[in-house]
XYZ file of C-alpha atoms in Angstrom:
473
model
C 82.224 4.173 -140.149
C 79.333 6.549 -140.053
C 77.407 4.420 -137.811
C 80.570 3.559 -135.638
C 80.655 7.276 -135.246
C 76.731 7.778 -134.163
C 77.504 5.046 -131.180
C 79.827 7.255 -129.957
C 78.346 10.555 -130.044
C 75.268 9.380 -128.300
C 77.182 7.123 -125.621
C 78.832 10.215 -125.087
C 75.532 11.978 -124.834
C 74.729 9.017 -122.199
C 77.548 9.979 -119.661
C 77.185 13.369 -119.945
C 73.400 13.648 -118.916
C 74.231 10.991 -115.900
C 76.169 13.592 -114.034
C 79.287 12.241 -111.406
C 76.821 11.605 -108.794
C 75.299 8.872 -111.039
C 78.697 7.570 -112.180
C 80.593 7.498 -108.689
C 78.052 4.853 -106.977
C 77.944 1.630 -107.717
C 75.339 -1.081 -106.920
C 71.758 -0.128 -106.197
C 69.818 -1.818 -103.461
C 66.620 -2.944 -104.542
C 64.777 -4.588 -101.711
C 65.387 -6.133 -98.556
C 64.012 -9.003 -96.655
C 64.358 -10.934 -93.218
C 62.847 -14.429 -93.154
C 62.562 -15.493 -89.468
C 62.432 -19.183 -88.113
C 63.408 -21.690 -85.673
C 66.053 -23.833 -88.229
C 67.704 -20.334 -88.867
C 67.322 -16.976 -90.119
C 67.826 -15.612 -93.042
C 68.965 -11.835 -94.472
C 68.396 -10.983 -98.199
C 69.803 -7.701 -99.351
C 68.795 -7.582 -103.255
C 70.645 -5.601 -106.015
C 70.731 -4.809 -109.381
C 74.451 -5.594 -109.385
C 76.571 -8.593 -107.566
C 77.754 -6.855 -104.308
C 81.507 -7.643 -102.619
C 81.395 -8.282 -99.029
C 84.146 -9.070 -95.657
C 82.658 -10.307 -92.961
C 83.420 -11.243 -89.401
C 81.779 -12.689 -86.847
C 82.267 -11.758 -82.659
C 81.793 -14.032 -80.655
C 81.190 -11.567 -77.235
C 78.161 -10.619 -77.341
C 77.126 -12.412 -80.422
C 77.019 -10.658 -83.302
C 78.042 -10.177 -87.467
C 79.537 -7.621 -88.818
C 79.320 -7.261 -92.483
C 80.935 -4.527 -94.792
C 79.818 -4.010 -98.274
C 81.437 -2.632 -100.711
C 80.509 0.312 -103.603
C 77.616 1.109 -101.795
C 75.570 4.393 -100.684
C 73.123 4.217 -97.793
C 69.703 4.517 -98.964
C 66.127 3.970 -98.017
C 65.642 0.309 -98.275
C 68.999 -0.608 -96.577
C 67.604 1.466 -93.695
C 64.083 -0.486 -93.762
C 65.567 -2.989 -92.295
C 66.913 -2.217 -88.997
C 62.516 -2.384 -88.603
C 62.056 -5.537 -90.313
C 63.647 -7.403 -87.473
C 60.800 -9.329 -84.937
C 60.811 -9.069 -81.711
C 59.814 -12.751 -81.810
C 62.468 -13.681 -84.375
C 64.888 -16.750 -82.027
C 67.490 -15.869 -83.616
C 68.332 -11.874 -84.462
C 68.110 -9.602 -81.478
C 68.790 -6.308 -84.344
C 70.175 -5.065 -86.764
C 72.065 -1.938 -87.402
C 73.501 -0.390 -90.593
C 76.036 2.844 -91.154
C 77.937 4.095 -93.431
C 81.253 3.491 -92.455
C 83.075 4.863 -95.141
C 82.805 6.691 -98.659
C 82.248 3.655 -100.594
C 81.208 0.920 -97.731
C 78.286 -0.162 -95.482
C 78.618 -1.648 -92.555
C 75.739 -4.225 -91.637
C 75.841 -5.203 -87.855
C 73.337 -7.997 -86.892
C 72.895 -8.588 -82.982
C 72.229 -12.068 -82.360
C 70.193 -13.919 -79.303
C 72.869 -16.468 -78.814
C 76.024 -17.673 -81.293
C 75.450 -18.884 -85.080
C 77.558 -20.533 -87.887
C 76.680 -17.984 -90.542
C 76.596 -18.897 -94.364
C 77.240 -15.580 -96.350
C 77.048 -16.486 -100.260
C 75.689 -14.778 -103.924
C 72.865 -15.726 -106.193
C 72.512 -15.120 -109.444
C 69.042 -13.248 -111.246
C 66.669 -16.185 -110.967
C 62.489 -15.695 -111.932
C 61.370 -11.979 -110.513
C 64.788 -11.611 -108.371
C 67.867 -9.685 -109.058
C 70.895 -10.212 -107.824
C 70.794 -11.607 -104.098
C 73.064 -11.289 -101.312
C 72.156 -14.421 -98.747
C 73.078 -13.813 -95.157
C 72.071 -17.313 -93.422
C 72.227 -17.550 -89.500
C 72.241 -20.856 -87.671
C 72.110 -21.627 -84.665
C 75.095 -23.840 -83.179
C 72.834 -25.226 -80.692
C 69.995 -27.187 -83.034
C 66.064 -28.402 -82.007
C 66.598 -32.266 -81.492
C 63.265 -32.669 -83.479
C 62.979 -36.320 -81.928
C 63.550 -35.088 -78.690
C 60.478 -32.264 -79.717
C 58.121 -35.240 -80.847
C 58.741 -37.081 -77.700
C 58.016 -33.623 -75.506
C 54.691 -33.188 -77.386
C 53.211 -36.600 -77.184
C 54.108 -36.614 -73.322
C 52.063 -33.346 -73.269
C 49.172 -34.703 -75.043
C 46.269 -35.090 -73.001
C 43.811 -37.131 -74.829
C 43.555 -38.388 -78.782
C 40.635 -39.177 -81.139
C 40.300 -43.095 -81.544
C 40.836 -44.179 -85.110
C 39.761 -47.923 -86.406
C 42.035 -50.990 -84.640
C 44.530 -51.526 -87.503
C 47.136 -54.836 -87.967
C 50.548 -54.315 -86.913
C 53.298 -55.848 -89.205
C 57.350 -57.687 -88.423
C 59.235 -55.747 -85.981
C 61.846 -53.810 -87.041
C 64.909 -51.320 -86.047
C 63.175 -48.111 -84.407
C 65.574 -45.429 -82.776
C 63.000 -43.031 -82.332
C 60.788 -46.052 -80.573
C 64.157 -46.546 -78.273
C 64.501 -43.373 -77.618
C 60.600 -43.018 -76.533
C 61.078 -45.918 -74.000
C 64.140 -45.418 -72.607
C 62.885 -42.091 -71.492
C 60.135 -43.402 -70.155
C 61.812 -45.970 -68.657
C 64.644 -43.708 -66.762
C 61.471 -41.488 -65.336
C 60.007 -44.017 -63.547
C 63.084 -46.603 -62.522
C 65.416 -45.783 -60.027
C 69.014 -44.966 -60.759
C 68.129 -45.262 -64.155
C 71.021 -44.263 -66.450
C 71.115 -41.339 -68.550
C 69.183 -41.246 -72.004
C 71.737 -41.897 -74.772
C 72.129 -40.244 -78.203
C 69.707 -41.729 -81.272
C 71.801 -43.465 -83.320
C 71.166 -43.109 -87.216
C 71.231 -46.386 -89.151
C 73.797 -46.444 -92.193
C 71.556 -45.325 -95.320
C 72.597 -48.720 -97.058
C 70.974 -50.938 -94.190
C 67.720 -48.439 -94.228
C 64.981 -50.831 -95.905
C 61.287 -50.465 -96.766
C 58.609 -53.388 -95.975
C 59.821 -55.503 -99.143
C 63.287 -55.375 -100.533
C 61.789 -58.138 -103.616
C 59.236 -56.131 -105.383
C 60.202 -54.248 -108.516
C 58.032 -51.267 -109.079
C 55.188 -51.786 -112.234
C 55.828 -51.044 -115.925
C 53.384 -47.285 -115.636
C 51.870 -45.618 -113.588
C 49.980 -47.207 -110.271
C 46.321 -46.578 -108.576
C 46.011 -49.003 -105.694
C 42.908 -50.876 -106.238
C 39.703 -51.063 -103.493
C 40.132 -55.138 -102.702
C 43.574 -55.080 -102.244
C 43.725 -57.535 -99.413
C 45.310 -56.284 -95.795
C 48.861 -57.738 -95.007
C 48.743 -60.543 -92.816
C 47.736 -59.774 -89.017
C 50.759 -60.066 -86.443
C 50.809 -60.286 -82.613
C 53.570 -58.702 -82.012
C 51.998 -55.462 -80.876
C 54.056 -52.985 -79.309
C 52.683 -49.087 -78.070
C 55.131 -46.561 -80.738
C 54.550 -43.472 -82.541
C 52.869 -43.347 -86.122
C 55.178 -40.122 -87.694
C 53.531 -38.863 -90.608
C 56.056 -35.768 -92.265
C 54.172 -33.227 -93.726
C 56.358 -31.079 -96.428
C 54.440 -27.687 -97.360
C 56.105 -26.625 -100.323
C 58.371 -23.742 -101.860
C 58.362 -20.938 -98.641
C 60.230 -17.720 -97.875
C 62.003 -16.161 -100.754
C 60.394 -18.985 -102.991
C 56.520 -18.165 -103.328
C 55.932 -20.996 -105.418
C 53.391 -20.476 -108.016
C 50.790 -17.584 -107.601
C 47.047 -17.314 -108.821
C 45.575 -14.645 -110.949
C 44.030 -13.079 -107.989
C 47.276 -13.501 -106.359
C 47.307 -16.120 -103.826
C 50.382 -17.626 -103.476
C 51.323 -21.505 -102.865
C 53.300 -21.170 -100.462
C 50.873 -19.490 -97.915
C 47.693 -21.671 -98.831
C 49.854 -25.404 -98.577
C 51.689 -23.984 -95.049
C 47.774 -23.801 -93.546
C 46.645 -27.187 -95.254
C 49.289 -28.853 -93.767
C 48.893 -27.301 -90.133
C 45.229 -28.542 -90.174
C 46.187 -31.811 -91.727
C 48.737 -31.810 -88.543
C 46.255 -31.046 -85.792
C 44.055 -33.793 -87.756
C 47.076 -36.866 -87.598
C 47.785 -35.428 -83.672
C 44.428 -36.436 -82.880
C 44.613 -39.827 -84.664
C 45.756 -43.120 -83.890
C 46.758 -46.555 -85.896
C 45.891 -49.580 -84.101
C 46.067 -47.741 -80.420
C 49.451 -46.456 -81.285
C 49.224 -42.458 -81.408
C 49.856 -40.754 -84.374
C 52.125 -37.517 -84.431
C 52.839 -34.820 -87.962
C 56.164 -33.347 -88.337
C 56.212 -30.246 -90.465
C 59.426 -29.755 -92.309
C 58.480 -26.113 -92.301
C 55.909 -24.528 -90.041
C 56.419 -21.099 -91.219
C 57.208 -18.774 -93.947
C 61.048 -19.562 -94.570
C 62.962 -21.473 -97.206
C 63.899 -25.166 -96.696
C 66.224 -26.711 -99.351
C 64.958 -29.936 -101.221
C 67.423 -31.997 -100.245
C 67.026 -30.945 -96.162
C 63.077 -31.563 -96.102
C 63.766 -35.052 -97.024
C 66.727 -35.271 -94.202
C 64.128 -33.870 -91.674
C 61.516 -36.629 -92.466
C 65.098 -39.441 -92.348
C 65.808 -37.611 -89.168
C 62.786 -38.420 -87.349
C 61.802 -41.707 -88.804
C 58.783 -40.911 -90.506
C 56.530 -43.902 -91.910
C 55.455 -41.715 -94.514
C 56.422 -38.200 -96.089
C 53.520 -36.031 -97.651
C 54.662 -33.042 -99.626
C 51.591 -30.629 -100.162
C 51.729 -28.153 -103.469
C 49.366 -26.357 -105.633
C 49.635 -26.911 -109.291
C 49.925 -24.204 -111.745
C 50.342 -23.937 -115.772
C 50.290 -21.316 -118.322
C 46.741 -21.240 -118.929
C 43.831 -21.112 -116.785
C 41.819 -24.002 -118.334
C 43.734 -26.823 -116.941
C 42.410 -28.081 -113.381
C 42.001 -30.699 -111.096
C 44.481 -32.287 -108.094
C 47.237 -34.716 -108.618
C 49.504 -36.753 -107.034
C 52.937 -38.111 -107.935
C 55.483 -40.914 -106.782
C 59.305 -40.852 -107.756
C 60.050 -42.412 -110.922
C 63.374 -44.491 -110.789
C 63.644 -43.861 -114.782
C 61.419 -42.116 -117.654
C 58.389 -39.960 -115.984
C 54.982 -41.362 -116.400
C 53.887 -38.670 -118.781
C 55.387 -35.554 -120.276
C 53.250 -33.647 -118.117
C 54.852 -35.515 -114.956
C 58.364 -34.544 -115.835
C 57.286 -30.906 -116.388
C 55.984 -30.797 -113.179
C 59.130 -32.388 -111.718
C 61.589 -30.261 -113.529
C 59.307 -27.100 -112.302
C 59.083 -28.459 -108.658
C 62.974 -29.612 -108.824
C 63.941 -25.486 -109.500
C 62.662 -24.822 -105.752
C 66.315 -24.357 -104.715
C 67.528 -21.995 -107.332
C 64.698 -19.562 -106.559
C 64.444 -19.866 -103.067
C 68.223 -19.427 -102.466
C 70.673 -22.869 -101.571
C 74.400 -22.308 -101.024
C 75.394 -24.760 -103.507
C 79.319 -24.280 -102.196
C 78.013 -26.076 -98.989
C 79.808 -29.656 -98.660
C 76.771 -30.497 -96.517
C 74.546 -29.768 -99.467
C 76.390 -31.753 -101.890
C 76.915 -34.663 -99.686
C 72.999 -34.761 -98.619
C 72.166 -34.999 -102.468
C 74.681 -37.751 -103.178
C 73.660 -39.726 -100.478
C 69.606 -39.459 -100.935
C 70.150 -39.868 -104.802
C 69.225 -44.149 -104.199
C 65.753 -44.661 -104.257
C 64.557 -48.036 -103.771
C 62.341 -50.211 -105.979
C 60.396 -51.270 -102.558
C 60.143 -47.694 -101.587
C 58.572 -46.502 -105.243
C 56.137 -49.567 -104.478
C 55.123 -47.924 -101.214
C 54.815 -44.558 -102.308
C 52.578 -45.615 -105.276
C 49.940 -47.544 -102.852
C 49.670 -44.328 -100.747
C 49.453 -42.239 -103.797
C 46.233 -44.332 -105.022
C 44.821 -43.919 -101.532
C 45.223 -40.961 -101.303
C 43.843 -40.002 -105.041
C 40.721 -41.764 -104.734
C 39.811 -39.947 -101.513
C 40.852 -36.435 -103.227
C 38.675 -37.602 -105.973
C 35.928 -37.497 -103.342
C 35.596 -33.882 -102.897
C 36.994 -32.637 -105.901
C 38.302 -33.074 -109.632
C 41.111 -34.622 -110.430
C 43.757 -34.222 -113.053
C 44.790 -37.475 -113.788
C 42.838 -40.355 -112.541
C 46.164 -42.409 -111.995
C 49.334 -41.888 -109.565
C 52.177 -40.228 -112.038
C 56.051 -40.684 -111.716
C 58.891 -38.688 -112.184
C 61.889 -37.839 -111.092
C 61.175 -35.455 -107.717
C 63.985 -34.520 -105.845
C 61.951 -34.105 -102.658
C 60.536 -37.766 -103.334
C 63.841 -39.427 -102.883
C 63.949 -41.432 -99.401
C 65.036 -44.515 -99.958
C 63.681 -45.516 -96.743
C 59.861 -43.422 -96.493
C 57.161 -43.974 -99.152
C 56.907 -40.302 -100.514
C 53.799 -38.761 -102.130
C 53.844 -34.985 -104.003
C 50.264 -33.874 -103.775
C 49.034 -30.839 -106.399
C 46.064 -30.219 -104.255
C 44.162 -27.924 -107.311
C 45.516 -25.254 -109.818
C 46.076 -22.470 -108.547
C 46.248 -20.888 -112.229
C 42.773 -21.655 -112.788
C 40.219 -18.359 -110.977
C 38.169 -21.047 -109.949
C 40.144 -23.537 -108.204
C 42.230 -20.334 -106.716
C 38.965 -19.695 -105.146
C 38.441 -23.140 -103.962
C 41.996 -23.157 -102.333
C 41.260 -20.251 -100.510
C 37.970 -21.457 -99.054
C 37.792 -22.607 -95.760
C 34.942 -25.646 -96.429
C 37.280 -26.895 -99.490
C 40.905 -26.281 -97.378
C 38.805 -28.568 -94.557
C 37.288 -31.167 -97.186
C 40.816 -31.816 -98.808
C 42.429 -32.132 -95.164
C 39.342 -34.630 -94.487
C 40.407 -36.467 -97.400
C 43.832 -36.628 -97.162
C 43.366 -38.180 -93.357
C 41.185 -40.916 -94.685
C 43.466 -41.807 -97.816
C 46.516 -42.107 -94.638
C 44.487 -44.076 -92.613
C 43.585 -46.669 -95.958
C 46.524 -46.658 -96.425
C 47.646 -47.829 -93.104
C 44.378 -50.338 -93.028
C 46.478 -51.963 -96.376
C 49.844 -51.571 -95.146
C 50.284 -51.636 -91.445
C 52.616 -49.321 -89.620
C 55.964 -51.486 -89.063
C 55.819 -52.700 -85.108
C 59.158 -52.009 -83.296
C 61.321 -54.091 -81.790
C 61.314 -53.220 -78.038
C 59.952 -53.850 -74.625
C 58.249 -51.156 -72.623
């Protein structure tokens, strides 16, 4: 009873010394943050409590308006009226007022109209409560249509060693490529049609009869090349290139803070100018970045990107981390259909796997649900794939640095899961370890990995030759 008694008197105590103005207001913002970028933008208003919000979007000029409620104007909600780029393609401004006692108003200008998302997370890692404000555009980048407009503006291209072309097969991106290039040159040509997407359960790798081997996989130095075809036809190589974690999702971060997501972003863009200036077997080789900035792409949408373009293979580019500094060395990891390879594998994929709970997915989107449904049917040819470009791609690595494990692991990625691209996750070092923070950071190491990683592509393709396609220029 006693003690009963002393909670009282001092919660008492508690309310007293906060004083009304401490009592009447109601959420506190913490930070904001504007992550600009070409898929969409995004708005993150951070709290210490969940925040109610209306909103309503106006169609002339664009614009969304967006009253919260409970909540005093203060410093950080007035940052960001200046975090806005000029360059940002989406947000023209913001604005932000108090427009009554107990509600903000939030008014973001907009270059041209959006489908917003407006949804709550949860405290996840460092962040607090988040309020998501995600702006797309209605009017998308056809990213075939982008590859098309860049190799037309390509001027010239490295040579890279003749390589064997394989059976012909369905290629909409190839059919899209000629039949542009046939309509600029005949006359009275008819228009270029939509790509059509094949049906995911007709999408097939090179060899529907393997099964994929009891463990874990290193492609060996004498496997033989596939058999040599004549049936050569002029096509784009696509090579996706996935940098990991971005925008509100920093990945993991070095003791002399580094963070992934900024050092696997500028591996990848040099590994991309490297595969731009490549070519397999005279056919020119083009890299599509699922993100090529600082912004957050959900798991499930950097594999749809790579699906969307056609990509021959998908390369997803991270920097491993643990909880000491000891452990070190690069890695590299296929999907495992059942049981990972190791308990460190499955580690790493649960750790990888909780990209989208950090970096912010509207898990109420029916989009989102049905993309992770439908890309949840890996194939046993694909895991066979991905495992002989893992072990090409590991023995190169193992070139110029140390590696982890001296095998290709498995487990169960989520980002892994085409059923229709062999798909490689590549721990380039620790970034835990001072050293190998250092090493990620250097410029001769960042150009030595991209080095290797071109050479353990091109083996591969010297193994496994790029798929001809079944059309006539």
């Amino acid at each position: 009873m006693r003690a009963d008694r002393r909670r009282l008197i001092q919660a008492g105590f508690c309310v007293l010394s906060l004083g009304a103005a401490q009592l009447a207001r109601g959420a506190n913002m913490l930070a904001v943050r504007v992550w600009p970028a070409p898929d969409y933008s995004r708005v993150t208003l951070e709290s210490d409590t969940p925040l109610k919000t209306t909103q309503t979007f106006i169609a002339s000029p664009p614009r969304l308006a967006v009253d919260i409620e409970g909540l005093q104007l203060n410093a950080a909600l007035r940052e960001l009226v200046g975090k806005v780029q000029a360059s940002d393609p989406n947000i023209a401004g913001i604005r932000v007022g108090q427009y009554s006692a107990e509600v903000v108003r939030l008014v973001i200008d907009l270059k041209h109209p959006i489908a917003p998302q407006v949804f709550s997370l949860p405290p996840v890692a460092a962040y607090a409560h988040r309020l998501v404000l995600d702006l797309y555009p209605i009017q998308t980048i056809d990213p075939l249509e982008q590859l098309i407009q860049e190799r037309a503006s390509a001027k010239t291209t490295l040579p890279a060693p003749a390589l064997p072309s394989a059976a012909p097969v369905n290629d909409p991106l190839g059919e899209l490529i000629a039949r542009q290039t046939r309509a600029g040159s005949a006359i009275g040509a008819a228009s270029l049609p939509s790509p059509s997407v094949t049906p995911p359960a007709a999408l097939s790798t090179r060899r529907q009869d393997l099964t994929p081997p009891a463990g874990p996989y290193i492609d060996s130095q004498d496997h033989p090349p596939r058999a040599v075809s004549n049936n050569k036809a002029d096509r784009l190589i696509v090579i996706a290139l996935d940098p990991g974690h971005g925008g509100e999702d920093p990945g993991a971060i070095g003791p002399g803070g580094t963070r992934e997501k900024d050092v696997v972003l500028k591996i990848a863009k040099m590994l991309r100018d490297r595969i731009n200036a490549s070519s397999v077997n005279g056919n020119p080789m083009r890299a599509y970045l699922t993100r090529d900035a600082d912004f957050f792409v959900p798991l499930h949408v950097r594999v749809q990107k790579a699906r969307r373009v056609q990509a021959d293979l998908f390369v997803s580019i991270h920097a491993d981390a643990f909880f000491t500094p000891q452990a070190s060395g690069a890695s590299v990891f296929a999907l495992s259909q059942g049981a990972a390879s190791s308990s460190a594998a499955r580690w790493m994929a649960q750790k990888e796997n909780k990209a989208d709970l950090i970096g912010g997915i509207n898990l109420g989107s029916q989009d989102a649900q049905v993309q992770r449904a439908m890309l949840d049917m890996s194939t046993a040819a694909q895991i066979k794939d991905s495992l002989m470009l893992g072990g090409s791609l590991l023995r190169e690595i193992g070139g110029v640095g140390r590696l982890h494990k001296p095998r290709v692991e498995q487990a169960g990625f989520a980002v892994l899961k085409a059923p229709d691209i062999p798909s490689v996750l590549v721990e380039t070092a620790f970034i835990s370890n001072p050293a190998e923070e250092d090493k990620l950071r250097s410029d001769v190491y960042q150009q030595q990995l991209t080095d290797a990683l071109m050479r353990g592509i091109l083996q591969y393709f010297s193994r496994n030759p790029p798929l001809a396609r079944n059309r006539s220029l």
